[in-house]
mmCIF file with all atom_site columns, C-alpha atoms in Angstrom:
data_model
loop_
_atom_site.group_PDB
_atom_site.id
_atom_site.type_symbol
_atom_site.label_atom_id
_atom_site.label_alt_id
_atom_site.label_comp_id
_atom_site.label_asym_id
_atom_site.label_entity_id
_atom_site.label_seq_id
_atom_site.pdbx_PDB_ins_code
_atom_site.Cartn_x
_atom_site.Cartn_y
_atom_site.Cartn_z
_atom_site.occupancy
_atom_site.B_iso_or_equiv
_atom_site.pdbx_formal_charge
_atom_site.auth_seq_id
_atom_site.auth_comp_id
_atom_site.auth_asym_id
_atom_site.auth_atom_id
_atom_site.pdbx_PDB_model_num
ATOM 1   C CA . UNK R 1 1   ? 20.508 -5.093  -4.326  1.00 67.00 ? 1   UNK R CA 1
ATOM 2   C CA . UNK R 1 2   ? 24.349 -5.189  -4.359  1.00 77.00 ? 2   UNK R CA 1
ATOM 3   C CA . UNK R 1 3   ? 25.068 -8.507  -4.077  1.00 83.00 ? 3   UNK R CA 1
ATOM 4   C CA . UNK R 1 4   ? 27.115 -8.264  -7.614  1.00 88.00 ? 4   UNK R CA 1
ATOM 5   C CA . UNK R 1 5   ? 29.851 -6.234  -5.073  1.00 87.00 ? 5   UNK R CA 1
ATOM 6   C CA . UNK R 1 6   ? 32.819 -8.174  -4.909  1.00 85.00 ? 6   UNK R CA 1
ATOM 7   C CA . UNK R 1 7   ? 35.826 -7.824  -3.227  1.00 82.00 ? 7   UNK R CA 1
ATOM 8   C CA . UNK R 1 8   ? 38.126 -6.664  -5.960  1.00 87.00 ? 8   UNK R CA 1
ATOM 9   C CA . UNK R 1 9   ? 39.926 -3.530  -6.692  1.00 87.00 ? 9   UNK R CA 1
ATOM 10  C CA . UNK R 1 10  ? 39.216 -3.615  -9.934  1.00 92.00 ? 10  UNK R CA 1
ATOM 11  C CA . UNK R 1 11  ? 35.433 -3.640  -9.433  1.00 91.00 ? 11  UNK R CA 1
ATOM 12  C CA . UNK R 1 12  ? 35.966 -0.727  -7.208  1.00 87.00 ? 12  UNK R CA 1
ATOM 13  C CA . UNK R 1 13  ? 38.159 1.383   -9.184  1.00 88.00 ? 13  UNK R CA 1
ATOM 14  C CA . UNK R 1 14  ? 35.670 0.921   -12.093 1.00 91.00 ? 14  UNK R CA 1
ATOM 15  C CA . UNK R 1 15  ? 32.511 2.256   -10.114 1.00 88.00 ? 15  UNK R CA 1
ATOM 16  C CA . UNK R 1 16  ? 34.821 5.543   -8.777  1.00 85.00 ? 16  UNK R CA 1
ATOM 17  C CA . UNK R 1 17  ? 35.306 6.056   -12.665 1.00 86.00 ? 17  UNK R CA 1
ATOM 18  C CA . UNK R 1 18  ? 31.652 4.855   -13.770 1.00 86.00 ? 18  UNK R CA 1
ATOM 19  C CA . UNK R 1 19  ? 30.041 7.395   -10.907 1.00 83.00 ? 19  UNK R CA 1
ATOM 20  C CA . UNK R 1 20  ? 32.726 10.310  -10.963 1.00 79.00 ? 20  UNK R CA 1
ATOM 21  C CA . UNK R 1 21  ? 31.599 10.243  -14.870 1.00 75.00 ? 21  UNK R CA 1
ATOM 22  C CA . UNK R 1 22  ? 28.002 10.036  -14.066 1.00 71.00 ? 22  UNK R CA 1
ATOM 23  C CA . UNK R 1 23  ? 28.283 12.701  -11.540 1.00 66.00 ? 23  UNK R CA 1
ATOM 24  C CA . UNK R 1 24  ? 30.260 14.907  -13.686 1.00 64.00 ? 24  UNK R CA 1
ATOM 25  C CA . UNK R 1 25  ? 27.905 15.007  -16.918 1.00 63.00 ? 25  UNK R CA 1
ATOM 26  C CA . UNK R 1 26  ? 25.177 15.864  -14.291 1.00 56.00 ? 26  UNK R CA 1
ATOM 27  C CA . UNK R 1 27  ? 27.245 18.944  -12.428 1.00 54.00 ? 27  UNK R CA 1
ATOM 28  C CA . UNK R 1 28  ? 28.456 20.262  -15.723 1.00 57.00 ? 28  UNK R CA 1
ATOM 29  C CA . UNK R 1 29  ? 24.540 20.271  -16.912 1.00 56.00 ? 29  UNK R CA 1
ATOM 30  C CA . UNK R 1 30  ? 24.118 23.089  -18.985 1.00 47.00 ? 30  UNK R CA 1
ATOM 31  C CA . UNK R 1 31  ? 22.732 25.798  -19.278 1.00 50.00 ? 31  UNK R CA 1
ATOM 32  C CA . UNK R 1 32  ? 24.414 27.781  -16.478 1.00 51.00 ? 32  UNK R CA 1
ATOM 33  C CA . UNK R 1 33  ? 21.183 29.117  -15.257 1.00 44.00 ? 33  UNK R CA 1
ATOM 34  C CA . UNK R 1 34  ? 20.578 29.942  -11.597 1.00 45.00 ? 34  UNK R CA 1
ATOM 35  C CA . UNK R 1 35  ? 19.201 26.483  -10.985 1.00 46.00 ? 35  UNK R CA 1
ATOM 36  C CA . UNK R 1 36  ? 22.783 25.164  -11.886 1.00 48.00 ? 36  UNK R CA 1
ATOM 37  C CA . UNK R 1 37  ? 24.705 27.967  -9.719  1.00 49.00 ? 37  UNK R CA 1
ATOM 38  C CA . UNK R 1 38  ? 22.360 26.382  -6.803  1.00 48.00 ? 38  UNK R CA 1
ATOM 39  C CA . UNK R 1 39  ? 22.817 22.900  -7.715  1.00 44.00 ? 39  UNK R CA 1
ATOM 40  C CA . UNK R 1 40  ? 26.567 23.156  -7.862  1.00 43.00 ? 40  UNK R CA 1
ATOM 41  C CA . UNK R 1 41  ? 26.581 25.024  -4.579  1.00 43.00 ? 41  UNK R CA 1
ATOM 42  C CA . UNK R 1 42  ? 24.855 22.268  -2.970  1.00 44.00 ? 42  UNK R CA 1
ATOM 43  C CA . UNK R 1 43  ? 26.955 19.178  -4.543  1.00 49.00 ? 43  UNK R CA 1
ATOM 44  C CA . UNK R 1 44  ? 30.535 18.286  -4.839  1.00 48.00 ? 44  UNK R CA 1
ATOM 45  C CA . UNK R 1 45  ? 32.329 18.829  -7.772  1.00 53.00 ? 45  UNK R CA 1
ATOM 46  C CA . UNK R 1 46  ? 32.886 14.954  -8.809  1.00 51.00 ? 46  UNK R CA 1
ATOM 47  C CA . UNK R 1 47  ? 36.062 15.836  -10.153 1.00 52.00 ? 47  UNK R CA 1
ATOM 48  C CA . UNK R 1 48  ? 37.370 16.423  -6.424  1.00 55.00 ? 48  UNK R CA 1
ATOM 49  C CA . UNK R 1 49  ? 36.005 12.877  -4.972  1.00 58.00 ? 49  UNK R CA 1
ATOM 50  C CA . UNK R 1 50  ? 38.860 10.566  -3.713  1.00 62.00 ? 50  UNK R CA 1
ATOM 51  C CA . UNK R 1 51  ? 38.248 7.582   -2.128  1.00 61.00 ? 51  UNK R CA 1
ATOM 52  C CA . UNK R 1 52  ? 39.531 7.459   1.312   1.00 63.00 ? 52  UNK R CA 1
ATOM 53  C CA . UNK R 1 53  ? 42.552 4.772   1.373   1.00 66.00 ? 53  UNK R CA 1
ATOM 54  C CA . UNK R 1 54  ? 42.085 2.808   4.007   1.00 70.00 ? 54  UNK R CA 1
ATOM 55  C CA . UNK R 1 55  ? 38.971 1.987   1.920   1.00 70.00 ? 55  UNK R CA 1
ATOM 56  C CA . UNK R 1 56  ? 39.520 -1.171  0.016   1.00 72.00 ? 56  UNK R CA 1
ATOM 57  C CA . UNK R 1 57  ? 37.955 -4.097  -1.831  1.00 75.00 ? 57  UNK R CA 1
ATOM 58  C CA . UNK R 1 58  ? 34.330 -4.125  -1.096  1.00 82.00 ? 58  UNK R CA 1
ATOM 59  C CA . UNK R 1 59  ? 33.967 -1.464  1.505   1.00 82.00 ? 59  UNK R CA 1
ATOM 60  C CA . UNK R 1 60  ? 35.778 0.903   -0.939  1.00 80.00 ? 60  UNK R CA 1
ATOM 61  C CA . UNK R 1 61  ? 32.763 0.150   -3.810  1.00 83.00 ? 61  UNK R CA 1
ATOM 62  C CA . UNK R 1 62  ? 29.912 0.366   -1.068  1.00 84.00 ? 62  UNK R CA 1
ATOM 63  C CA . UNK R 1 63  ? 31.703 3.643   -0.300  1.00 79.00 ? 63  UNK R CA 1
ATOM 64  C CA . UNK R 1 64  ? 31.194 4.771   -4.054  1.00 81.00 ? 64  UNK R CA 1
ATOM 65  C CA . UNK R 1 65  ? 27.786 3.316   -4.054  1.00 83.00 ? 65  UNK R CA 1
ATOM 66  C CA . UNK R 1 66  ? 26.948 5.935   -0.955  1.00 82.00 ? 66  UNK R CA 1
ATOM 67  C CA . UNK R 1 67  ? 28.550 8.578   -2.219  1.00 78.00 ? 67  UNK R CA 1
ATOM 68  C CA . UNK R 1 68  ? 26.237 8.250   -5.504  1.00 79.00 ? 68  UNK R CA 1
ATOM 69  C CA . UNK R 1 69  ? 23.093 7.792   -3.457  1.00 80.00 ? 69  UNK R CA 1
ATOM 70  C CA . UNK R 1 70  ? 23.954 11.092  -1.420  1.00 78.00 ? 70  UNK R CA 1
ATOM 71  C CA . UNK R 1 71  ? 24.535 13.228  -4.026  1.00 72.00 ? 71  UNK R CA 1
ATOM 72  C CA . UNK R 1 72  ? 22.920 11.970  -7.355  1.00 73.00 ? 72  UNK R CA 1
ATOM 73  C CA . UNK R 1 73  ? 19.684 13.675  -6.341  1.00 74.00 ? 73  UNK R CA 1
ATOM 74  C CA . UNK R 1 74  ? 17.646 10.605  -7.020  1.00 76.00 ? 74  UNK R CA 1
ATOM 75  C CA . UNK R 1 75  ? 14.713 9.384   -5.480  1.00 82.00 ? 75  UNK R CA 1
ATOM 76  C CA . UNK R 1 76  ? 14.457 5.945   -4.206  1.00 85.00 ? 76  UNK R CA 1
ATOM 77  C CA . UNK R 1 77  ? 13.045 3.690   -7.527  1.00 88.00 ? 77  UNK R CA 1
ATOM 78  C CA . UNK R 1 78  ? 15.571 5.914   -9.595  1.00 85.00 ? 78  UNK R CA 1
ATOM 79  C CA . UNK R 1 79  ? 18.299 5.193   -7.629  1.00 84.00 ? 79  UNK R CA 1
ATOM 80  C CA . UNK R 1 80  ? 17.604 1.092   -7.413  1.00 86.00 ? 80  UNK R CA 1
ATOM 81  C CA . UNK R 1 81  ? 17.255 1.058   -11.418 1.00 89.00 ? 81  UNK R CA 1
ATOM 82  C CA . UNK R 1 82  ? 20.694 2.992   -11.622 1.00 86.00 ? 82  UNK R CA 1
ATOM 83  C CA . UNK R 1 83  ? 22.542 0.398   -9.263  1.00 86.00 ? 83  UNK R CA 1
ATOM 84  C CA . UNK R 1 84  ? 20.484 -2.451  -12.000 1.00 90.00 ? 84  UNK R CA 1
ATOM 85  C CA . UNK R 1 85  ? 21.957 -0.558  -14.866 1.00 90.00 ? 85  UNK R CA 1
ATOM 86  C CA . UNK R 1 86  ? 25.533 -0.568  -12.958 1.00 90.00 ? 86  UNK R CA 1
ATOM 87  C CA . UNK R 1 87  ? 25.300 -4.233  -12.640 1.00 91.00 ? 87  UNK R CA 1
ATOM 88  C CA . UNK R 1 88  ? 24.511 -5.057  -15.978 1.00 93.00 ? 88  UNK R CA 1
ATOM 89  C CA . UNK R 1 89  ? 27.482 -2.819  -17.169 1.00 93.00 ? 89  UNK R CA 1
ATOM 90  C CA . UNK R 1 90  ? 29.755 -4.844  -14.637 1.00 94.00 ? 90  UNK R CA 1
ATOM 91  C CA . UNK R 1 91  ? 28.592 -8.234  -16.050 1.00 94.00 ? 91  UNK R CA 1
ATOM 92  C CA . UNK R 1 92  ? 29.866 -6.333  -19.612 1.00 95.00 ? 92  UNK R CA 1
ATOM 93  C CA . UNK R 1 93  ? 33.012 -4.723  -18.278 1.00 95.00 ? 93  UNK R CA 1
ATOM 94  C CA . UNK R 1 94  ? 33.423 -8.698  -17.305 1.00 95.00 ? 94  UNK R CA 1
ATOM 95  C CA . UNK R 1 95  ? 33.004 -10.553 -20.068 1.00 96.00 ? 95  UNK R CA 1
ATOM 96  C CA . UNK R 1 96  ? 35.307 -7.738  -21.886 1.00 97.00 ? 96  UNK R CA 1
ATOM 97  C CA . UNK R 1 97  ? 38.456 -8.167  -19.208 1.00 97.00 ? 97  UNK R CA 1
ATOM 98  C CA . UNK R 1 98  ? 38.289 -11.882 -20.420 1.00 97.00 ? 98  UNK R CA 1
ATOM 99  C CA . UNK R 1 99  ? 39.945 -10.666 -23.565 1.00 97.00 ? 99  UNK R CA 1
ATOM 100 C CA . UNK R 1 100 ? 43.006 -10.037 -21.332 1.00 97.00 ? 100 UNK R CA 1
ATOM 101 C CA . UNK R 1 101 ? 43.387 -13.646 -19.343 1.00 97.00 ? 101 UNK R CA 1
ATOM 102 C CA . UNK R 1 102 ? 46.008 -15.286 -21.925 1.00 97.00 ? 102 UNK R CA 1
ATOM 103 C CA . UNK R 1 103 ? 47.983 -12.343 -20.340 1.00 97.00 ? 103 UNK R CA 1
ATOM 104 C CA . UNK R 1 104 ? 47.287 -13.656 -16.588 1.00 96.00 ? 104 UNK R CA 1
ATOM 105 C CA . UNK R 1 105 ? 50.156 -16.128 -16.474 1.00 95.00 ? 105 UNK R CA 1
ATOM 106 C CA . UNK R 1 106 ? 54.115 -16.524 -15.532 1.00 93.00 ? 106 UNK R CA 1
ATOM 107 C CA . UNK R 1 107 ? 54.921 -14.605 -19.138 1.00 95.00 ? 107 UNK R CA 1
ATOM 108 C CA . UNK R 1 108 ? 51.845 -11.871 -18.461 1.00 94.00 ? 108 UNK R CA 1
ATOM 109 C CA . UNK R 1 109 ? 54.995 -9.037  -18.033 1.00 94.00 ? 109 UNK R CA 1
ATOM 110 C CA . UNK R 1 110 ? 56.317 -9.537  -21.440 1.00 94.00 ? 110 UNK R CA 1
ATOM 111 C CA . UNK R 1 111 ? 52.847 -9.865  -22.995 1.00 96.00 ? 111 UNK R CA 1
ATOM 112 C CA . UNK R 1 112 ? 51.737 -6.673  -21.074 1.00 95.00 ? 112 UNK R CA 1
ATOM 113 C CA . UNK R 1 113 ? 54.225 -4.722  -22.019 1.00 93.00 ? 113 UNK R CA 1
ATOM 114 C CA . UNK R 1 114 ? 53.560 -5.543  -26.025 1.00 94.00 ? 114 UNK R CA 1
ATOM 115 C CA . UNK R 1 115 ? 50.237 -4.443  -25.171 1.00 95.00 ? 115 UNK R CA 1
ATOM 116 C CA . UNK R 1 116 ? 51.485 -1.143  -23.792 1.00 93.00 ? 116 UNK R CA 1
ATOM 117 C CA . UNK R 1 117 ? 54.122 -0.886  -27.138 1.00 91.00 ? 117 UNK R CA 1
ATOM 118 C CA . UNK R 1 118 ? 50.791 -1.247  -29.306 1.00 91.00 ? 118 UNK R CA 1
ATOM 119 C CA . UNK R 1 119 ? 48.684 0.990   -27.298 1.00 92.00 ? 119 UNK R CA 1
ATOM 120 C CA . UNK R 1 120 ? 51.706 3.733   -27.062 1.00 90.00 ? 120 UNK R CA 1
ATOM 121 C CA . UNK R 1 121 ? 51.658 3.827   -30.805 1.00 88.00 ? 121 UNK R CA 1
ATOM 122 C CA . UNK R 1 122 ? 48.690 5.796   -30.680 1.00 90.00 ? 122 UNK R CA 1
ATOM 123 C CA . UNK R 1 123 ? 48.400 7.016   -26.836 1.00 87.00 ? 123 UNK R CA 1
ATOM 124 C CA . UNK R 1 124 ? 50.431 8.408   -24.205 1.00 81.00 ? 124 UNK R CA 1
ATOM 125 C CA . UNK R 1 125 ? 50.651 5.660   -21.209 1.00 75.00 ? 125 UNK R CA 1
ATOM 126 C CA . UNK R 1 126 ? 48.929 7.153   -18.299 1.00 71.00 ? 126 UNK R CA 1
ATOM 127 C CA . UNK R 1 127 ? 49.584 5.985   -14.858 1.00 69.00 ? 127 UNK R CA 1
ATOM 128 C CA . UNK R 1 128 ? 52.313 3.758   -12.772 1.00 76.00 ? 128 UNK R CA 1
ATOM 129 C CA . UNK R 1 129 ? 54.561 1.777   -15.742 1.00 79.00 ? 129 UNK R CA 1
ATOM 130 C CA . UNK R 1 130 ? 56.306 -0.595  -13.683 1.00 83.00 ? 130 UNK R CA 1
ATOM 131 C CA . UNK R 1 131 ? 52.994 -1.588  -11.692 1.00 84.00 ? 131 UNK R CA 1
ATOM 132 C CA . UNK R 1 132 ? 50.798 -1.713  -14.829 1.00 89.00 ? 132 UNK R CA 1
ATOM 133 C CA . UNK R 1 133 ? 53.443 -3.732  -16.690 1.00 87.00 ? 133 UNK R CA 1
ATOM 134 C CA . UNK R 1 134 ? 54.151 -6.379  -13.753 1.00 91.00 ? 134 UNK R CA 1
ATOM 135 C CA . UNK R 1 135 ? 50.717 -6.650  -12.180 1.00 93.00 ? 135 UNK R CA 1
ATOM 136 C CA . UNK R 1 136 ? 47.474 -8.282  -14.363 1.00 94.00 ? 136 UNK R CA 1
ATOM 137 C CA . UNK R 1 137 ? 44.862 -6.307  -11.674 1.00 94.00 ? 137 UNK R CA 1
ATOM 138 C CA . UNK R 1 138 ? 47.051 -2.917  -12.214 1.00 93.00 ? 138 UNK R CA 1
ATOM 139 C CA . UNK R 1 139 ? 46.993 -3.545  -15.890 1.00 94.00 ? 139 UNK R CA 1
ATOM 140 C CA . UNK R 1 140 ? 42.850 -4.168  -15.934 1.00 95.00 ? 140 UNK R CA 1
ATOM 141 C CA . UNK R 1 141 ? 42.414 -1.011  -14.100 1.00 93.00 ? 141 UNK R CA 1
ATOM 142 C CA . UNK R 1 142 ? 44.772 0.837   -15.921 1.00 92.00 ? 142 UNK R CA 1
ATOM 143 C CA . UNK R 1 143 ? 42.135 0.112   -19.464 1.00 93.00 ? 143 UNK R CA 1
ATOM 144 C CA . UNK R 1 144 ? 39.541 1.275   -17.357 1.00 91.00 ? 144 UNK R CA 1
ATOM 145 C CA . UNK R 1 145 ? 40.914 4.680   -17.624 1.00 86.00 ? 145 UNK R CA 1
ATOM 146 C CA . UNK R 1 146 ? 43.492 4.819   -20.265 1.00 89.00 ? 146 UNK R CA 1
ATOM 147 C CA . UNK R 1 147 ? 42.505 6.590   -23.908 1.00 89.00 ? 147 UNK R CA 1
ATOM 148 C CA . UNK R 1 148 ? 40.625 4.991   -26.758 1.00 91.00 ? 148 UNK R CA 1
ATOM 149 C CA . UNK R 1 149 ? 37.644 3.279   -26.962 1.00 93.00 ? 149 UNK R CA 1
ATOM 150 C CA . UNK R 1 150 ? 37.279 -0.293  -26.170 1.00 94.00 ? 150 UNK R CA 1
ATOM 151 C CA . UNK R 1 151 ? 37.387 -1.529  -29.914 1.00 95.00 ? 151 UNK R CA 1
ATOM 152 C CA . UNK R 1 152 ? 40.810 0.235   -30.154 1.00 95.00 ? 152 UNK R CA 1
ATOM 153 C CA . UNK R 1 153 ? 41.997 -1.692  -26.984 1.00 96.00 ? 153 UNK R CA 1
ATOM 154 C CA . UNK R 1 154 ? 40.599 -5.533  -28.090 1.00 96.00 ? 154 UNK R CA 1
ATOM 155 C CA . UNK R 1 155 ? 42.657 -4.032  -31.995 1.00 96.00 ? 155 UNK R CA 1
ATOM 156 C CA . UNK R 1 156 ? 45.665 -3.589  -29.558 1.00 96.00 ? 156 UNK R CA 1
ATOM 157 C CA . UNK R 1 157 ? 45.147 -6.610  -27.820 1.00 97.00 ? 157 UNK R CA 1
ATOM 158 C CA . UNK R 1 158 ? 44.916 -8.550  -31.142 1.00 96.00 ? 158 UNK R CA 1
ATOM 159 C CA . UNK R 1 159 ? 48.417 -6.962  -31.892 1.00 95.00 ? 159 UNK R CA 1
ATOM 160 C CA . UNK R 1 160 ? 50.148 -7.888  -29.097 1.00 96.00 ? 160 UNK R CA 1
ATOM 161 C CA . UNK R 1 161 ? 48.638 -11.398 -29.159 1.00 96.00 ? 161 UNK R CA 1
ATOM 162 C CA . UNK R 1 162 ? 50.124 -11.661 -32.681 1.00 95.00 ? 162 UNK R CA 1
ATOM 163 C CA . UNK R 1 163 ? 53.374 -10.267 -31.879 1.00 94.00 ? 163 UNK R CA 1
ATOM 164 C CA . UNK R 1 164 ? 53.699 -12.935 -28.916 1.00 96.00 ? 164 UNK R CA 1
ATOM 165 C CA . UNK R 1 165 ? 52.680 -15.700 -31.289 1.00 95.00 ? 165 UNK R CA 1
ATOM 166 C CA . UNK R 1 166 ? 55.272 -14.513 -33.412 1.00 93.00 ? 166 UNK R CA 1
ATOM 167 C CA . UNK R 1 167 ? 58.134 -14.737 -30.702 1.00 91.00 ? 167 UNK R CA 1
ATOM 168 C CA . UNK R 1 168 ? 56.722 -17.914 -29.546 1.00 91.00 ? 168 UNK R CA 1
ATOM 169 C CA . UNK R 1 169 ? 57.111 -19.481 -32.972 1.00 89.00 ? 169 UNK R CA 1
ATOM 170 C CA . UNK R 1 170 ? 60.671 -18.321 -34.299 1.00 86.00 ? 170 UNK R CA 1
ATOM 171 C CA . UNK R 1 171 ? 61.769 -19.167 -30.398 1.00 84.00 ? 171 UNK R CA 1
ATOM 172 C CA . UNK R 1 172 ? 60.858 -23.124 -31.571 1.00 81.00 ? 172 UNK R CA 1
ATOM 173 C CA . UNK R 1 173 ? 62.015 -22.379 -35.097 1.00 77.00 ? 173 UNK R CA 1
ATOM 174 C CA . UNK R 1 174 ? 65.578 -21.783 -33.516 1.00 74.00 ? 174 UNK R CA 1
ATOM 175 C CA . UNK R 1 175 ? 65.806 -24.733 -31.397 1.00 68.00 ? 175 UNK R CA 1
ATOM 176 C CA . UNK R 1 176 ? 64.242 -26.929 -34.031 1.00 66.00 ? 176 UNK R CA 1
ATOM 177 C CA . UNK R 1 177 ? 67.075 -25.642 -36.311 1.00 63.00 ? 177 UNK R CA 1
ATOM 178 C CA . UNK R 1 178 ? 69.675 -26.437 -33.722 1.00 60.00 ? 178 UNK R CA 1
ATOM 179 C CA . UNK R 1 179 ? 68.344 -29.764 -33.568 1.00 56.00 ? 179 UNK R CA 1
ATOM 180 C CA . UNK R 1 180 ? 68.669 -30.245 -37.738 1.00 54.00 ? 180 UNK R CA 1
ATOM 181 C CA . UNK R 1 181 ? 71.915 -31.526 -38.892 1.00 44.00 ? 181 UNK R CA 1
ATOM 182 C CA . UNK R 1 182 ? 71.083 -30.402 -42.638 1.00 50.00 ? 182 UNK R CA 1
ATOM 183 C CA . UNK R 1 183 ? 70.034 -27.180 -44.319 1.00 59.00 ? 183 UNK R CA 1
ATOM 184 C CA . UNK R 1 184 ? 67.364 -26.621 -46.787 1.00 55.00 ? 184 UNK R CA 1
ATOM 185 C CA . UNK R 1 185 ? 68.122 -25.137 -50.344 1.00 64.00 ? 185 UNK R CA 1
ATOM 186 C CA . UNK R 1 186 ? 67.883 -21.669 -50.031 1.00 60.00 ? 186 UNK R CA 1
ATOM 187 C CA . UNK R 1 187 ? 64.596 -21.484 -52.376 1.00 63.00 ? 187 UNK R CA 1
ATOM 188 C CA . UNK R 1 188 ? 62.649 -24.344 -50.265 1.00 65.00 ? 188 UNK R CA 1
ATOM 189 C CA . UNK R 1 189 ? 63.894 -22.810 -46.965 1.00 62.00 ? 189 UNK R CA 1
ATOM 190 C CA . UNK R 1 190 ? 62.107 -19.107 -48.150 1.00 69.00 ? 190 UNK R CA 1
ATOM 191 C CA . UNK R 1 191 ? 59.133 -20.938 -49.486 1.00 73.00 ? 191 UNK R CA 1
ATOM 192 C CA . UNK R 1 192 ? 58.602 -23.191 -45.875 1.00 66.00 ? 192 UNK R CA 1
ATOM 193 C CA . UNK R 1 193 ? 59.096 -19.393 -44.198 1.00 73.00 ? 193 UNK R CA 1
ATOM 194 C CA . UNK R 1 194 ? 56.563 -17.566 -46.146 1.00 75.00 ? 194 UNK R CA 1
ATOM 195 C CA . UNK R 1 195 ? 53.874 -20.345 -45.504 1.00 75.00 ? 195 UNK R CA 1
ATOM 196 C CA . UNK R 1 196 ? 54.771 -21.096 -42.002 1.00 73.00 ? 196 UNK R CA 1
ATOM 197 C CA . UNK R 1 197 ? 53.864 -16.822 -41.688 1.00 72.00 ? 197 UNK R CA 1
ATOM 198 C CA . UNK R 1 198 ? 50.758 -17.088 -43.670 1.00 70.00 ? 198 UNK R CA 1
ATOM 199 C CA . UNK R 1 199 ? 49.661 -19.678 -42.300 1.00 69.00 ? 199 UNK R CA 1
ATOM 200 C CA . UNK R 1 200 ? 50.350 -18.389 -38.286 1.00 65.00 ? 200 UNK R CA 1
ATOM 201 C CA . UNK R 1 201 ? 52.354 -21.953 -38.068 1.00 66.00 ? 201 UNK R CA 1
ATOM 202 C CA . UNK R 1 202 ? 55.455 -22.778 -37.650 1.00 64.00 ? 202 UNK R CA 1
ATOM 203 C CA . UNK R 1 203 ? 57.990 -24.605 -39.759 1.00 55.00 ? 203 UNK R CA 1
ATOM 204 C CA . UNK R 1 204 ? 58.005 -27.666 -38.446 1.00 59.00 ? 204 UNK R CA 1
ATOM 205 C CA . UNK R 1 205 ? 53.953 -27.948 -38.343 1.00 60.00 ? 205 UNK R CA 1
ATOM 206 C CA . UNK R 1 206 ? 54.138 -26.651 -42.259 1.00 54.00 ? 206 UNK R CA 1
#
């Protein structure tokens, strides 16, 4: 049953990762009895998989689904409540990328890159900059595989979502000023400030 298979790179990319890590808890089974020295004679290391690139979309996550089935050692009922388990874990991995849509839109470069300012606090960024910064389905892909659990990355997310909100706001607060032809006494100016920030508003709506 793979009709959940779409034809998406980021589906695919996140089946290579789910099976490579699958495959790689199994092949580094300990102990390292004989039965493992046979086993590992007889599989691939999953480390040295690559999908083949002129494999893409669909085809390349039917390729990943084959490759599991071939060398996951499974027998037929194991294999189909695997691929169930993989699809509920897809429906998750789904409902978590929504977290990321306000950065799918004409200002998603600027908002990625907070992201990747927040993150780097903490983590080295792994993979293509430029690509993960100016492309939403590079940046998806690139959280599939980057460092820190997924409670870290919605915390980072948070951050940058803040930090944009922040821009956003003192952008308006400068044209509305431009627009004033008076200024505030200095202690009612601080006092609209400090509750436009507590309050995530902005001047004017204070």
């Amino acid at each position: 049953r793979i009709n959940w298979i779409l034809e998406t790179k980021i589906q695919s990319r996140w089946l290579e990762i789910i099976i490579r890590n699958r495959q790689q808890s199994i092949y580094n089974t300990v102990p390292g009895n004989q039965h493992q020295n046979n086993f590992k004679s007889t599989h691939y290391n999953p480390s040295q998989f690559r999908m083949p690139a002129h494999l893409t979309g669909k085809n390349a996550s039917i390729a990943v689904l084959d490759y599991y089935a071939a060398n996951s050692n499974l027998d037929p009922s194991q294999l189909i409540f695997q691929v169930a388990t993989m699809e509920h874990s897809w429906h998750e991995q789904l409902e978590f990328n929504t977290h990321f849509d306000w950065m799918n839109d004409d200002c998603g470069q600027k908002k990625r890159e907070l992201y990747l300012k927040q993150a780097s606090t903490k983590y080295a960024t792994t993979g293509n900059y430029h690509s993960i910064k100016h492309y939403h389905d590079d940046f998806i892909i690139y959280l599939l595989n980057s460092p820190g659990t997924n409670l870290e990355k919605l915390i980072f997310n948070k951050n940058a979502r803040n930090r944009w909100n922040q821009q956003i706001r003192r952008e308006k607060e400068k044209y509305t000023k431009k627009q004033c032809n008076f200024n505030l006494p200095i202690g009612i100016d601080q006092k609209l400030s400090a509750l436009a920030e507590k309050h995530e508003l902005s001047r004017v709506e204070i």
